[in-house]
Coordinates of C-alpha atoms in Angstrom, one line a residue:
M779 CA 166.5 126.0 -60.9
E780 CA 166.5 122.7 -58.8
D781 CA 169.7 121.8 -56.9
S782 CA 170.7 118.4 -58.3
T783 CA 173.2 117.6 -55.7
R784 CA 173.4 113.6 -55.1
R785 CA 172.5 112.9 -51.2
P786 CA 175.4 111.7 -49.4
N787 CA 175.6 108.3 -47.8
L788 CA 177.8 108.4 -44.9
T789 CA 178.5 106.0 -42.8
K790 CA 179.9 108.2 -40.0
P791 CA 178.9 111.8 -39.0
I792 CA 181.1 114.9 -39.8
R793 CA 182.8 116.7 -36.7
C794 CA 183.7 119.6 -38.5
I795 CA 183.9 121.5 -41.8
V796 CA 186.9 124.2 -41.6
K797 CA 187.4 127.1 -43.9
L798 CA 191.1 128.0 -44.6
G799 CA 190.7 131.8 -45.5
G800 CA 192.8 132.8 -48.1
A801 CA 193.9 135.7 -46.2
A802 CA 195.0 133.5 -43.4
I803 CA 197.3 131.3 -45.3
T804 CA 198.5 133.4 -48.1
C805 CA 200.3 136.8 -48.4
K806 CA 197.7 138.9 -49.9
N807 CA 200.0 141.5 -50.9
E808 CA 202.2 139.1 -53.0
L809 CA 201.1 137.6 -55.9
E810 CA 200.8 133.8 -55.5
K811 CA 202.7 133.5 -52.1
V812 CA 201.8 131.1 -49.4
N813 CA 202.1 132.1 -45.8
E814 CA 203.9 129.4 -44.8
E815 CA 204.5 130.1 -41.2
N816 CA 200.5 130.4 -40.8
L817 CA 199.9 127.2 -42.8
E818 CA 202.4 125.2 -40.7
I819 CA 200.7 126.1 -37.5
V820 CA 197.2 125.6 -38.9
S821 CA 198.4 121.9 -40.3
S822 CA 199.9 121.3 -37.0
Q823 CA 196.4 122.1 -34.9
L824 CA 194.7 120.4 -37.3
R825 CA 196.3 117.3 -36.9
Q826 CA 195.9 118.0 -33.2
V827 CA 192.2 117.7 -33.4
M828 CA 191.6 115.6 -36.1
I829 CA 193.8 112.6 -35.2
T830 CA 192.8 110.8 -31.9
G831 CA 195.8 109.9 -30.2
S832 CA 198.5 112.0 -32.5
G833 CA 200.3 113.5 -29.7
S834 CA 201.7 110.2 -28.4
Q835 CA 203.0 109.2 -32.0
K836 CA 205.9 110.4 -33.9
V837 CA 204.5 112.3 -37.2
V838 CA 205.1 110.2 -40.2
G839 CA 204.8 112.5 -43.2
M840 CA 202.8 111.7 -46.4
D841 CA 204.5 114.0 -49.2
W842 CA 206.9 111.5 -50.7
S843 CA 207.7 114.4 -53.6
K844 CA 210.6 116.2 -54.3
R845 CA 210.6 119.8 -52.3
P846 CA 212.5 123.0 -53.3
G847 CA 216.3 123.1 -51.7
K848 CA 216.1 119.2 -50.9
P849 CA 218.5 116.8 -53.0
E850 CA 216.1 113.5 -52.6
I851 CA 212.5 112.5 -52.0
S852 CA 212.0 111.7 -48.4
C853 CA 210.1 108.6 -47.8
D854 CA 211.2 105.9 -45.2
V855 CA 209.1 102.8 -45.3
A856 CA 210.5 101.4 -42.2
N857 CA 208.6 104.4 -40.3
F858 CA 205.3 102.6 -41.1
E859 CA 206.1 99.2 -39.9
N860 CA 205.4 99.7 -36.2
Q861 CA 202.6 102.5 -37.4
T862 CA 199.4 102.2 -35.9
L863 CA 196.7 103.7 -38.5
L864 CA 195.4 106.8 -36.9
D865 CA 191.7 107.3 -36.4
S866 CA 191.1 110.5 -38.3
S867 CA 188.0 112.4 -37.1
S868 CA 185.6 113.2 -39.6
F869 CA 186.9 116.7 -41.0
V870 CA 186.4 118.2 -44.3
V871 CA 188.7 121.4 -45.6
V872 CA 188.0 124.1 -47.9
H873 CA 190.1 126.8 -48.8
G874 CA 190.0 130.2 -50.1
A875 CA 192.4 131.4 -52.9
G876 CA 193.7 134.9 -51.4
S877 CA 196.6 135.6 -53.6
F878 CA 196.2 132.9 -55.8
G879 CA 193.5 133.0 -58.6
H880 CA 191.7 136.5 -57.9
F881 CA 194.3 138.3 -60.0
Q882 CA 193.7 136.0 -63.1
A883 CA 189.8 136.0 -62.4
S884 CA 189.4 139.7 -61.9
K885 CA 192.1 140.7 -65.1
S886 CA 190.1 138.3 -67.5
G887 CA 186.4 138.6 -66.2
V888 CA 185.9 134.9 -65.6
H889 CA 183.5 135.7 -62.8
K890 CA 181.1 137.6 -65.4
G891 CA 181.0 134.7 -67.7
G892 CA 181.4 134.7 -71.5
L893 CA 183.6 131.5 -72.3
H894 CA 183.5 132.5 -76.1
K895 CA 185.5 135.5 -75.6
P896 CA 189.6 134.5 -75.9
L897 CA 190.4 136.6 -72.6
V898 CA 187.7 134.9 -70.6
R899 CA 188.6 131.4 -71.7
A900 CA 192.5 132.0 -71.5
G901 CA 191.7 133.4 -67.8
F902 CA 189.6 130.3 -66.8
V903 CA 192.4 128.3 -67.3
A904 CA 194.8 130.7 -65.6
T905 CA 192.6 130.9 -62.7
R906 CA 192.4 127.1 -62.4
I907 CA 196.1 126.6 -62.6
S908 CA 196.5 129.4 -59.5
V909 CA 194.2 127.7 -57.6
T910 CA 194.9 124.2 -57.9
T911 CA 198.7 124.8 -57.3
L912 CA 197.3 126.4 -53.9
N913 CA 195.6 123.3 -53.4
L914 CA 198.3 121.4 -53.8
E915 CA 200.5 123.1 -51.3
I916 CA 197.9 123.1 -48.9
V917 CA 197.5 119.1 -49.4
R918 CA 201.1 119.0 -48.9
V919 CA 201.6 120.9 -46.2
L920 CA 199.0 118.7 -44.3
A921 CA 200.3 115.7 -45.8
R922 CA 203.6 116.4 -43.9
E923 CA 201.9 116.5 -40.8
G924 CA 200.4 112.9 -41.2
I925 CA 197.0 113.7 -42.2
P926 CA 195.7 111.9 -44.8
S927 CA 194.7 114.6 -47.1
V928 CA 193.3 114.7 -50.6
G929 CA 192.6 117.4 -53.1
M930 CA 189.2 117.8 -54.9
S931 CA 188.5 120.4 -57.3
P932 CA 184.6 121.5 -57.8
F933 CA 185.5 121.6 -61.5
S934 CA 186.5 118.2 -61.8
C935 CA 184.0 116.9 -59.7
G936 CA 181.5 118.3 -62.1
W937 CA 180.1 121.1 -60.0
S938 CA 178.4 123.6 -61.9
T939 CA 176.2 126.7 -61.4
S940 CA 173.4 128.5 -63.2
D941 CA 173.2 132.9 -63.1
R942 CA 176.0 132.3 -60.3
K943 CA 174.0 129.8 -58.3
M944 CA 174.9 126.3 -57.4
T945 CA 172.6 124.1 -59.2
S946 CA 175.1 120.8 -59.7
A947 CA 177.6 119.4 -57.0
D948 CA 178.3 115.5 -56.8
L949 CA 179.0 114.7 -53.6
S950 CA 179.9 110.9 -54.0
L951 CA 183.5 111.3 -54.0
V952 CA 183.7 113.7 -50.7
T953 CA 182.0 111.0 -48.9
K954 CA 183.8 108.0 -50.5
A955 CA 186.7 110.0 -49.5
I956 CA 185.4 110.4 -45.8
D957 CA 184.5 106.8 -45.5
S958 CA 187.8 105.9 -46.9
G959 CA 189.8 107.6 -43.9
F960 CA 190.5 110.5 -45.9
V961 CA 190.3 114.2 -45.3
P962 CA 188.8 116.1 -48.7
V963 CA 190.6 119.2 -49.1
L964 CA 188.2 121.6 -51.9
H965 CA 188.9 125.0 -52.4
G966 CA 187.3 128.3 -54.7
D967 CA 187.2 127.1 -58.3
A968 CA 186.5 128.6 -61.7
V969 CA 183.4 126.6 -62.8
L970 CA 181.0 126.4 -65.8
D971 CA 177.6 128.3 -65.4
E972 CA 174.3 127.0 -67.6
L973 CA 173.6 130.9 -68.6
Q974 CA 176.8 132.9 -68.5
E975 CA 178.9 130.2 -69.5
C976 CA 181.4 130.4 -66.7
T977 CA 181.7 131.9 -62.9
I978 CA 183.9 131.7 -60.0
L979 CA 182.5 129.2 -57.2
S980 CA 183.8 130.6 -53.8
G981 CA 185.0 128.6 -50.9
D982 CA 182.2 130.3 -48.6
V983 CA 179.3 128.8 -51.0
I984 CA 180.9 125.6 -51.2
I985 CA 181.2 125.4 -47.5
R986 CA 177.6 126.3 -47.0
H987 CA 176.9 123.8 -49.3
L988 CA 178.6 121.1 -47.9
A989 CA 177.0 122.1 -44.5
A990 CA 173.6 121.7 -46.0
Y991 CA 174.3 118.2 -46.8
L992 CA 177.0 117.0 -44.5
K993 CA 175.4 118.1 -41.4
P994 CA 178.8 118.7 -39.5
E995 CA 178.6 119.3 -35.6
Y996 CA 180.3 122.8 -36.3
V997 CA 182.0 124.9 -38.8
V998 CA 185.2 126.7 -38.1
F999 CA 186.1 129.8 -40.3
L1000 CA 189.9 130.4 -40.0
T1001 CA 190.8 133.9 -40.9
D1002 CA 193.5 136.9 -40.7
V1003 CA 191.4 138.6 -38.2
L1004 CA 189.9 137.8 -34.7
G1005 CA 186.6 138.0 -35.9
V1006 CA 183.8 140.0 -37.5
Y1007 CA 183.6 143.5 -36.2
D1008 CA 181.2 146.5 -36.5
R1009 CA 183.5 148.1 -38.8
P1010 CA 187.0 147.5 -40.8
P1011 CA 189.1 146.2 -37.5
S1012 CA 192.0 149.0 -39.0
E1013 CA 189.7 151.7 -37.9
P1014 CA 189.9 152.9 -34.4
D1015 CA 187.2 151.7 -32.0
A1016 CA 186.6 148.8 -34.1
V1017 CA 184.5 146.5 -31.8
L1018 CA 184.7 142.7 -32.0
L1019 CA 181.3 141.3 -32.1
R1020 CA 181.3 138.1 -30.0
E1021 CA 177.9 136.9 -30.8
I1022 CA 176.0 136.8 -33.8
A1023 CA 172.4 135.3 -33.3
V1024 CA 170.6 134.3 -36.7
N1025 CA 166.7 134.3 -37.0
E1026 CA 164.6 132.0 -39.3
D1027 CA 164.1 134.4 -42.0
G1028 CA 167.9 135.0 -42.5
S1029 CA 168.1 138.0 -40.7
W1030 CA 170.9 138.3 -37.9
S1031 CA 171.7 140.7 -34.9
V1032 CA 174.6 141.2 -32.7
V1033 CA 173.9 139.8 -29.4
K1034 CA 177.3 140.4 -27.5
P1035 CA 178.4 142.9 -26.9
A1036 CA 175.4 145.5 -26.4
L1037 CA 175.9 147.9 -29.1
H1038 CA 175.0 151.4 -28.3
N1039 CA 173.4 151.9 -31.5
M1040 CA 171.8 148.9 -32.4
N1041 CA 170.6 150.4 -35.8
K1042 CA 174.0 150.9 -36.8
Q1043 CA 174.6 148.3 -39.8
V1044 CA 177.9 146.5 -39.5
E1045 CA 180.4 148.2 -42.0
I1046 CA 182.2 145.9 -44.4
T1047 CA 185.1 146.4 -47.0
V1048 CA 186.0 144.1 -49.8
A1049 CA 189.2 144.3 -51.8
A1050 CA 189.0 145.4 -54.9
H1051 CA 190.3 142.4 -56.7
D1052 CA 188.2 140.2 -54.7
T1053 CA 185.6 138.1 -57.1
T1054 CA 184.0 136.3 -54.6
G1055 CA 182.4 139.3 -52.3
G1056 CA 184.8 138.8 -49.3
M1057 CA 183.6 139.6 -45.8
V1058 CA 179.8 140.1 -47.5
T1059 CA 179.6 136.7 -48.8
K1060 CA 181.7 135.0 -45.6
I1061 CA 178.7 136.5 -43.1
S1062 CA 175.7 135.8 -45.2
E1063 CA 177.0 132.4 -46.0
A1064 CA 177.8 131.9 -42.3
A1065 CA 174.2 133.1 -41.2
M1066 CA 172.9 130.2 -43.8
I1067 CA 174.9 127.8 -42.3
A1068 CA 173.9 128.9 -38.6
K1069 CA 170.0 128.6 -39.9
L1070 CA 170.5 124.8 -40.3
G1071 CA 171.5 124.7 -36.6
I1072 CA 175.1 124.5 -36.9
D1073 CA 177.3 126.9 -35.0
V1074 CA 179.6 129.0 -37.0
Y1075 CA 183.1 130.0 -35.4
I1076 CA 184.9 132.9 -36.9
V1077 CA 188.6 133.4 -35.6
K1078 CA 192.0 134.3 -36.2
A1079 CA 194.3 131.5 -37.5
A1080 CA 197.2 129.8 -36.1
T1081 CA 196.2 131.3 -32.6
S1082 CA 195.1 129.7 -29.2
H1083 CA 191.6 130.7 -30.1
S1084 CA 191.5 129.2 -33.6
L1085 CA 192.9 125.7 -31.8
R1086 CA 190.0 125.7 -29.0
A1087 CA 187.4 126.3 -31.9
L1088 CA 188.8 123.6 -33.8
C1089 CA 188.4 121.2 -30.7
G1090 CA 185.0 122.1 -30.4
E1091 CA 185.8 123.9 -26.7
V1092 CA 183.4 126.8 -27.4
R1093 CA 180.4 125.1 -28.1
G1094 CA 177.5 126.1 -25.6
T1095 CA 178.7 129.1 -23.4
I1096 CA 181.4 131.4 -24.7
P1097 CA 184.6 131.2 -22.6
D1098 CA 185.5 134.9 -21.3
D1099 CA 189.0 134.4 -22.5
W1100 CA 188.3 133.3 -26.3
L1101 CA 188.3 135.8 -28.8
G1102 CA 186.4 135.5 -31.8
T1103 CA 182.8 135.4 -33.5
I1104 CA 180.0 132.9 -33.0
I1105 CA 177.4 132.9 -35.4
R1106 CA 174.2 130.8 -34.2
F1107 CA 170.7 130.1 -34.8
V1108 CA 168.4 131.2 -32.4
D1109 CA 164.6 129.4 -32.3
K1110 CA 162.6 132.5 -31.2
E1111 CA 159.6 129.9 -29.9
I1112 CA 162.2 127.7 -27.8
A1113 CA 164.0 131.1 -26.2
S1114 CA 160.7 132.7 -25.4
T1115 CA 159.3 129.4 -23.2

């Protein structure tokens, strides 16, 4: 089915699309619990790279709502009197659900469709309550760092699928927000599906779609591990794959390090509750982004390595002391000349 995405009309280029992995920003073994320490570090790093001149100014928060444990709302208007409007670089943030949403979706079978079933319809509502709760919390933490972030839900923006494949995505609100100086924060969501009535649209698919139309300079996946390994990283002798080359047909191969058995398949594990495909989806979507000529960096969140990736420092030659995985397109015709 034809993709009816409305083409964006941006007045300035997009620098980076950032994916906040659910496992990195939530406590995956505790239902609906945010990893506050990681999220605050990630937000601080995003402020450093998003806002020009942010290091020389006091952070003026934009979360003017009551917080748990605080007696009143924090809002000092005087802080803005001498505050210059900082230049927010063109960033878009997309986050996964982690310990939010997956439980509700898997219990009800929302990802399999069937809104005519009472359990699925209830699960659709419950899933959206959960993922939008996380979205609001992330927006609030970013806002407290002075990042002018606005939450955007794919369902509310009119995004939809057919047989779980994206068919419609109105990017007009996203582009208007960017041009107005805001940082859109999107998330994996429960959406309507033309054939099976409903499904789950993962954050990784959303990123690939945004990358195709917004054409960012690079994409960063922030995860709970250093990058992509040749097997589950918890296993002994697991090897971090530092560079993966993507071919024109979408196939990919490991460039660095040189594996002894090049025919060996990279082993992937997916959590039983994950309704969006886990690392399998992440690599395949990253490869599709790389095919567009956009480098993808997969790196551990809240580390010096993630800050360097967000800054764009690892573009081109990979620094020897940088730990992460770069997935990039290799034009064989150019490479052979």
